[in-house]
């Protein structure tokens, strides 16, 4: 699902906490958040077989998608973004994140609520905020911060544009993409203004900072 400005902001908010701590990126893909933590020891793990091509994975180690290959209480901070929806056993992976995190460590975990099927056929579920927080608390995590990304009609704009890009391509020079963005934005904003509603029940992604 790519780099999110809101996720970057959450990670930047943790830099003072991290200092020179060890970071693990679970389901790291291309390690898109690596440049935020250049002074930290940053390790990425991923599975060998998924909906991503091999060249789109910069993993330091490969694992089975459930059992993280590090000892207990090893990392100061763990990043796991848009991964749990692709796991065969997400509860197991959440418990493993808890296990390898240090006693006062923190983790950023994100999962989609509304998004098109991706990394097919390894796309298994979507999370409500209640189900996500329940699974997080079940392993013992404490919630520091929780937020819904692109709440309201903005989420429908993002999803709609994603489908347009999937169909016609992602070129910034594509006039059809630019026109689609303008039309979608105008349409949803008109509905929002005309009906005087905020559509708070819909949003794009659950994002959470937790501590052990």
PDB file of C-alpha atoms in Angstrom:
ATOM      1  CA  UNK A   1       0.000   0.000   0.000  1.00  0.00           C
ATOM      2  CA  UNK A   2       3.029   2.236  -0.055  1.00  0.00           C
ATOM      3  CA  UNK A   3       4.470   5.031   2.050  1.00  0.00           C
ATOM      4  CA  UNK A   4       1.929   6.908   4.182  1.00  0.00           C
ATOM      5  CA  UNK A   5       2.578  10.416   5.470  1.00  0.00           C
ATOM      6  CA  UNK A   6       0.630   9.660   8.655  1.00  0.00           C
ATOM      7  CA  UNK A   7       2.751   6.560   9.321  1.00  0.00           C
ATOM      8  CA  UNK A   8       5.924   8.558   8.759  1.00  0.00           C
ATOM      9  CA  UNK A   9       4.714  11.149  11.294  1.00  0.00           C
ATOM     10  CA  UNK A  10       4.053   8.438  13.859  1.00  0.00           C
ATOM     11  CA  UNK A  11       7.533   6.994  13.339  1.00  0.00           C
ATOM     12  CA  UNK A  12       9.164  10.422  13.568  1.00  0.00           C
ATOM     13  CA  UNK A  13       7.361  10.956  16.884  1.00  0.00           C
ATOM     14  CA  UNK A  14       9.245   7.937  18.248  1.00  0.00           C
ATOM     15  CA  UNK A  15      12.769   9.051  17.327  1.00  0.00           C
ATOM     16  CA  UNK A  16      13.469  10.675  20.682  1.00  0.00           C
ATOM     17  CA  UNK A  17      12.375   7.464  22.412  1.00  0.00           C
ATOM     18  CA  UNK A  18      14.528   5.257  20.184  1.00  0.00           C
ATOM     19  CA  UNK A  19      17.856   7.109  20.106  1.00  0.00           C
ATOM     20  CA  UNK A  20      20.321   4.303  19.231  1.00  0.00           C
ATOM     21  CA  UNK A  21      18.040   1.315  19.885  1.00  0.00           C
ATOM     22  CA  UNK A  22      17.625  -1.797  17.753  1.00  0.00           C
ATOM     23  CA  UNK A  23      14.741  -1.789  15.253  1.00  0.00           C
ATOM     24  CA  UNK A  24      13.030  -4.730  13.581  1.00  0.00           C
ATOM     25  CA  UNK A  25      10.898  -4.274  10.462  1.00  0.00           C
ATOM     26  CA  UNK A  26       8.521  -7.252  10.201  1.00  0.00           C
ATOM     27  CA  UNK A  27       7.380  -7.877   6.633  1.00  0.00           C
ATOM     28  CA  UNK A  28       9.892  -5.241   5.575  1.00  0.00           C
ATOM     29  CA  UNK A  29       9.437  -5.349   1.787  1.00  0.00           C
ATOM     30  CA  UNK A  30      11.664  -2.583   0.410  1.00  0.00           C
ATOM     31  CA  UNK A  31      12.362  -1.167   3.892  1.00  0.00           C
ATOM     32  CA  UNK A  32      10.567   2.046   2.979  1.00  0.00           C
ATOM     33  CA  UNK A  33      11.007   3.474   6.502  1.00  0.00           C
ATOM     34  CA  UNK A  34      14.736   2.701   6.776  1.00  0.00           C
ATOM     35  CA  UNK A  35      15.862   6.274   6.020  1.00  0.00           C
ATOM     36  CA  UNK A  36      14.045   7.587   9.087  1.00  0.00           C
ATOM     37  CA  UNK A  37      16.380   5.659  11.383  1.00  0.00           C
ATOM     38  CA  UNK A  38      19.835   5.886   9.819  1.00  0.00           C
ATOM     39  CA  UNK A  39      21.557   6.000  13.231  1.00  0.00           C
ATOM     40  CA  UNK A  40      19.851   2.838  14.460  1.00  0.00           C
ATOM     41  CA  UNK A  41      20.592  -0.827  13.919  1.00  0.00           C
ATOM     42  CA  UNK A  42      17.768  -1.669  11.527  1.00  0.00           C
ATOM     43  CA  UNK A  43      16.931  -5.244  10.547  1.00  0.00           C
ATOM     44  CA  UNK A  44      14.226  -6.391   8.163  1.00  0.00           C
ATOM     45  CA  UNK A  45      12.569  -9.798   7.910  1.00  0.00           C
ATOM     46  CA  UNK A  46      10.106 -11.095   5.342  1.00  0.00           C
ATOM     47  CA  UNK A  47       8.679 -14.306   3.951  1.00  0.00           C
ATOM     48  CA  UNK A  48      10.136 -15.847   0.806  1.00  0.00           C
ATOM     49  CA  UNK A  49       6.800 -16.527  -0.874  1.00  0.00           C
ATOM     50  CA  UNK A  50       4.124 -13.821  -0.981  1.00  0.00           C
ATOM     51  CA  UNK A  51       2.291 -11.567  -3.403  1.00  0.00           C
ATOM     52  CA  UNK A  52       5.441  -9.457  -3.794  1.00  0.00           C
ATOM     53  CA  UNK A  53       8.205 -10.181  -6.276  1.00  0.00           C
ATOM     54  CA  UNK A  54      11.566 -11.278  -4.866  1.00  0.00           C
ATOM     55  CA  UNK A  55      13.259  -8.079  -6.089  1.00  0.00           C
ATOM     56  CA  UNK A  56      10.789  -6.043  -3.999  1.00  0.00           C
ATOM     57  CA  UNK A  57      12.142  -7.522  -0.768  1.00  0.00           C
ATOM     58  CA  UNK A  58      15.266  -6.215   0.946  1.00  0.00           C
ATOM     59  CA  UNK A  59      15.127  -8.641   3.859  1.00  0.00           C
ATOM     60  CA  UNK A  60      18.159  -9.325   6.027  1.00  0.00           C
ATOM     61  CA  UNK A  61      16.546 -12.613   7.032  1.00  0.00           C
ATOM     62  CA  UNK A  62      13.641 -14.672   5.781  1.00  0.00           C
ATOM     63  CA  UNK A  63      11.228 -16.354   8.196  1.00  0.00           C
ATOM     64  CA  UNK A  64       8.106 -18.509   8.125  1.00  0.00           C
ATOM     65  CA  UNK A  65       5.681 -15.641   8.717  1.00  0.00           C
ATOM     66  CA  UNK A  66       4.944 -16.667  12.311  1.00  0.00           C
ATOM     67  CA  UNK A  67       8.104 -17.398  14.315  1.00  0.00           C
ATOM     68  CA  UNK A  68      10.467 -14.422  14.517  1.00  0.00           C
ATOM     69  CA  UNK A  69      14.062 -15.749  14.507  1.00  0.00           C
ATOM     70  CA  UNK A  70      15.413 -13.706  17.431  1.00  0.00           C
ATOM     71  CA  UNK A  71      15.691 -14.235  21.174  1.00  0.00           C
ATOM     72  CA  UNK A  72      13.310 -12.812  23.773  1.00  0.00           C
ATOM     73  CA  UNK A  73      13.529  -9.093  24.666  1.00  0.00           C
ATOM     74  CA  UNK A  74      15.896  -8.269  21.804  1.00  0.00           C
ATOM     75  CA  UNK A  75      14.510  -5.161  20.051  1.00  0.00           C
ATOM     76  CA  UNK A  76      13.759  -1.647  21.286  1.00  0.00           C
ATOM     77  CA  UNK A  77      11.253  -0.900  18.541  1.00  0.00           C
ATOM     78  CA  UNK A  78       9.341  -3.002  16.012  1.00  0.00           C
ATOM     79  CA  UNK A  79       7.622  -1.860  12.820  1.00  0.00           C
ATOM     80  CA  UNK A  80       4.897  -4.014  11.278  1.00  0.00           C
ATOM     81  CA  UNK A  81       2.911  -2.118   8.641  1.00  0.00           C
ATOM     82  CA  UNK A  82       0.226  -3.655   6.412  1.00  0.00           C
ATOM     83  CA  UNK A  83       1.371  -7.201   7.214  1.00  0.00           C
ATOM     84  CA  UNK A  84      -1.183  -8.927   9.448  1.00  0.00           C
ATOM     85  CA  UNK A  85      -3.822  -9.053   6.706  1.00  0.00           C
ATOM     86  CA  UNK A  86      -1.438 -11.334   4.779  1.00  0.00           C
ATOM     87  CA  UNK A  87      -0.647 -13.736   7.652  1.00  0.00           C
ATOM     88  CA  UNK A  88      -2.033 -17.244   7.985  1.00  0.00           C
ATOM     89  CA  UNK A  89      -1.888 -16.864  11.777  1.00  0.00           C
ATOM     90  CA  UNK A  90      -1.804 -13.150  12.718  1.00  0.00           C
ATOM     91  CA  UNK A  91      -2.356 -13.780  16.448  1.00  0.00           C
ATOM     92  CA  UNK A  92       0.821 -15.862  16.527  1.00  0.00           C
ATOM     93  CA  UNK A  93       2.828 -13.137  14.809  1.00  0.00           C
ATOM     94  CA  UNK A  94       1.504 -10.488  17.216  1.00  0.00           C
ATOM     95  CA  UNK A  95       2.561 -12.659  20.167  1.00  0.00           C
ATOM     96  CA  UNK A  96       6.011 -13.086  18.583  1.00  0.00           C
ATOM     97  CA  UNK A  97       6.365  -9.315  18.219  1.00  0.00           C
ATOM     98  CA  UNK A  98       5.561  -9.061  21.922  1.00  0.00           C
ATOM     99  CA  UNK A  99       8.116 -11.765  22.779  1.00  0.00           C
ATOM    100  CA  UNK A 100      11.110 -10.248  20.981  1.00  0.00           C
ATOM    101  CA  UNK A 101      10.363  -6.697  22.171  1.00  0.00           C
ATOM    102  CA  UNK A 102      12.300  -5.418  25.201  1.00  0.00           C
ATOM    103  CA  UNK A 103      10.483  -4.824  28.490  1.00  0.00           C
ATOM    104  CA  UNK A 104      10.088  -1.096  27.837  1.00  0.00           C
ATOM    105  CA  UNK A 105      10.046  -1.395  24.072  1.00  0.00           C
ATOM    106  CA  UNK A 106       7.456  -0.058  21.665  1.00  0.00           C
ATOM    107  CA  UNK A 107       5.958  -1.145  18.360  1.00  0.00           C
ATOM    108  CA  UNK A 108       4.095   0.471  15.494  1.00  0.00           C
ATOM    109  CA  UNK A 109       1.541  -1.851  13.906  1.00  0.00           C
ATOM    110  CA  UNK A 110      -0.843  -0.907  11.095  1.00  0.00           C
ATOM    111  CA  UNK A 111      -3.584  -2.848   9.311  1.00  0.00           C
ATOM    112  CA  UNK A 112      -6.129  -1.813   6.654  1.00  0.00           C
ATOM    113  CA  UNK A 113      -9.860  -1.458   7.276  1.00  0.00           C
ATOM    114  CA  UNK A 114     -10.861  -0.548   3.710  1.00  0.00           C
ATOM    115  CA  UNK A 115      -8.589  -1.351   0.779  1.00  0.00           C
ATOM    116  CA  UNK A 116      -8.699  -3.309  -2.451  1.00  0.00           C
ATOM    117  CA  UNK A 117      -7.351  -6.837  -2.579  1.00  0.00           C
ATOM    118  CA  UNK A 118      -3.588  -6.716  -3.016  1.00  0.00           C
ATOM    119  CA  UNK A 119      -0.579  -9.042  -3.068  1.00  0.00           C
ATOM    120  CA  UNK A 120      -3.019 -11.629  -4.411  1.00  0.00           C
ATOM    121  CA  UNK A 121      -3.594 -14.429  -3.479  1.00  0.00           C
ATOM    122  CA  UNK A 122      -1.990 -13.698  -0.085  1.00  0.00           C
ATOM    123  CA  UNK A 123      -4.622 -11.253   1.169  1.00  0.00           C
ATOM    124  CA  UNK A 124      -6.778 -12.850   3.856  1.00  0.00           C
ATOM    125  CA  UNK A 125      -8.633 -10.280   6.031  1.00  0.00           C
ATOM    126  CA  UNK A 126      -9.515  -6.724   7.049  1.00  0.00           C
ATOM    127  CA  UNK A 127      -9.677  -5.334  10.592  1.00  0.00           C
ATOM    128  CA  UNK A 128     -12.164  -3.140  12.415  1.00  0.00           C
ATOM    129  CA  UNK A 129     -10.674  -0.880  15.077  1.00  0.00           C
ATOM    130  CA  UNK A 130     -12.325  -2.994  17.787  1.00  0.00           C
ATOM    131  CA  UNK A 131     -11.062  -6.322  16.484  1.00  0.00           C
ATOM    132  CA  UNK A 132      -7.571  -4.947  15.967  1.00  0.00           C
ATOM    133  CA  UNK A 133      -7.277  -3.443  19.461  1.00  0.00           C
ATOM    134  CA  UNK A 134      -8.703  -6.622  20.982  1.00  0.00           C
ATOM    135  CA  UNK A 135      -6.052  -8.794  19.291  1.00  0.00           C
ATOM    136  CA  UNK A 136      -3.304  -6.364  20.353  1.00  0.00           C
ATOM    137  CA  UNK A 137      -4.408  -6.305  23.999  1.00  0.00           C
ATOM    138  CA  UNK A 138      -4.834 -10.086  24.140  1.00  0.00           C
ATOM    139  CA  UNK A 139      -1.060 -10.650  24.063  1.00  0.00           C
ATOM    140  CA  UNK A 140      -0.404  -8.059  26.789  1.00  0.00           C
ATOM    141  CA  UNK A 141       0.394  -4.891  24.824  1.00  0.00           C
ATOM    142  CA  UNK A 142      -0.557  -1.487  26.228  1.00  0.00           C
ATOM    143  CA  UNK A 143      -1.886   1.079  23.763  1.00  0.00           C
ATOM    144  CA  UNK A 144       0.011   4.378  23.728  1.00  0.00           C
ATOM    145  CA  UNK A 145      -1.667   5.905  20.678  1.00  0.00           C
ATOM    146  CA  UNK A 146      -4.351   4.732  18.260  1.00  0.00           C
ATOM    147  CA  UNK A 147      -5.592   6.550  15.188  1.00  0.00           C
ATOM    148  CA  UNK A 148      -7.709   5.959  12.101  1.00  0.00           C
ATOM    149  CA  UNK A 149      -6.003   6.974   8.876  1.00  0.00           C
ATOM    150  CA  UNK A 150      -7.998   9.005   6.284  1.00  0.00           C
ATOM    151  CA  UNK A 151     -11.281   8.913   8.185  1.00  0.00           C
ATOM    152  CA  UNK A 152     -14.490   9.770   6.328  1.00  0.00           C
ATOM    153  CA  UNK A 153     -14.947  10.265   2.602  1.00  0.00           C
ATOM    154  CA  UNK A 154     -11.187  10.761   2.198  1.00  0.00           C
ATOM    155  CA  UNK A 155     -10.881   6.987   2.556  1.00  0.00           C
ATOM    156  CA  UNK A 156     -13.252   6.420  -0.367  1.00  0.00           C
ATOM    157  CA  UNK A 157     -11.273   8.878  -2.472  1.00  0.00           C
ATOM    158  CA  UNK A 158      -8.056   6.972  -1.726  1.00  0.00           C
ATOM    159  CA  UNK A 159      -9.604   3.580  -2.485  1.00  0.00           C
ATOM    160  CA  UNK A 160     -11.251   4.844  -5.674  1.00  0.00           C
ATOM    161  CA  UNK A 161      -8.015   6.381  -6.941  1.00  0.00           C
ATOM    162  CA  UNK A 162      -6.189   3.151  -6.146  1.00  0.00           C
ATOM    163  CA  UNK A 163      -8.603   1.277  -8.394  1.00  0.00           C
ATOM    164  CA  UNK A 164      -8.198   3.869 -11.146  1.00  0.00           C
ATOM    165  CA  UNK A 165      -4.392   3.570 -10.905  1.00  0.00           C
ATOM    166  CA  UNK A 166      -4.649  -0.209 -10.993  1.00  0.00           C
ATOM    167  CA  UNK A 167      -6.631   0.036 -14.230  1.00  0.00           C
ATOM    168  CA  UNK A 168      -4.886   2.826 -16.162  1.00  0.00           C
ATOM    169  CA  UNK A 169      -1.433   2.976 -14.575  1.00  0.00           C
ATOM    170  CA  UNK A 170       0.283   5.263 -12.086  1.00  0.00           C
ATOM    171  CA  UNK A 171       2.011   7.784 -14.335  1.00  0.00           C
ATOM    172  CA  UNK A 172       1.934  11.316 -12.900  1.00  0.00           C
ATOM    173  CA  UNK A 173       1.528  12.592 -16.462  1.00  0.00           C
ATOM    174  CA  UNK A 174      -1.570  10.485 -17.107  1.00  0.00           C
ATOM    175  CA  UNK A 175      -4.348  12.986 -17.848  1.00  0.00           C
ATOM    176  CA  UNK A 176      -7.045  10.425 -17.058  1.00  0.00           C
ATOM    177  CA  UNK A 177      -5.587   9.929 -13.599  1.00  0.00           C
ATOM    178  CA  UNK A 178      -5.541  13.670 -12.960  1.00  0.00           C
ATOM    179  CA  UNK A 179      -9.125  14.089 -14.161  1.00  0.00           C
ATOM    180  CA  UNK A 180     -10.274  11.130 -12.061  1.00  0.00           C
ATOM    181  CA  UNK A 181      -8.697  12.667  -8.962  1.00  0.00           C
ATOM    182  CA  UNK A 182     -10.476  15.989  -9.565  1.00  0.00           C
ATOM    183  CA  UNK A 183     -13.845  14.340 -10.248  1.00  0.00           C
ATOM    184  CA  UNK A 184     -13.655  12.001  -7.251  1.00  0.00           C
ATOM    185  CA  UNK A 185     -12.572  14.756  -4.900  1.00  0.00           C
ATOM    186  CA  UNK A 186     -15.342  17.074  -6.082  1.00  0.00           C
ATOM    187  CA  UNK A 187     -18.004  14.352  -5.935  1.00  0.00           C
ATOM    188  CA  UNK A 188     -17.268  13.144  -2.426  1.00  0.00           C
ATOM    189  CA  UNK A 189     -16.746  16.650  -1.048  1.00  0.00           C
ATOM    190  CA  UNK A 190     -20.082  17.717  -2.531  1.00  0.00           C
ATOM    191  CA  UNK A 191     -21.857  14.778  -0.857  1.00  0.00           C
ATOM    192  CA  UNK A 192     -20.110  15.595   2.420  1.00  0.00           C
ATOM    193  CA  UNK A 193     -21.130  19.257   2.203  1.00  0.00           C
ATOM    194  CA  UNK A 194     -24.653  18.695   0.840  1.00  0.00           C
ATOM    195  CA  UNK A 195     -25.636  16.036   3.393  1.00  0.00           C
ATOM    196  CA  UNK A 196     -23.657  17.608   6.257  1.00  0.00           C
ATOM    197  CA  UNK A 197     -22.124  14.266   7.243  1.00  0.00           C
ATOM    198  CA  UNK A 198     -18.596  13.257   8.197  1.00  0.00           C
ATOM    199  CA  UNK A 199     -18.868   9.494   7.515  1.00  0.00           C
ATOM    200  CA  UNK A 200     -16.840   8.655  10.614  1.00  0.00           C
ATOM    201  CA  UNK A 201     -17.601   4.932  10.361  1.00  0.00           C
ATOM    202  CA  UNK A 202     -15.299   4.536   7.370  1.00  0.00           C
ATOM    203  CA  UNK A 203     -11.540   5.004   7.222  1.00  0.00           C
ATOM    204  CA  UNK A 204      -8.529   3.553   5.472  1.00  0.00           C
ATOM    205  CA  UNK A 205      -6.163   2.101   8.052  1.00  0.00           C
ATOM    206  CA  UNK A 206      -5.791   1.323  11.757  1.00  0.00           C
ATOM    207  CA  UNK A 207      -2.496   2.637  13.159  1.00  0.00           C
ATOM    208  CA  UNK A 208      -1.318   1.939  16.671  1.00  0.00           C
ATOM    209  CA  UNK A 209       1.721   2.572  18.877  1.00  0.00           C
ATOM    210  CA  UNK A 210       1.995   0.048  21.702  1.00  0.00           C
ATOM    211  CA  UNK A 211       4.348  -0.678  24.575  1.00  0.00           C
ATOM    212  CA  UNK A 212       5.216  -3.875  26.403  1.00  0.00           C
TER     213      UNK A 212
END
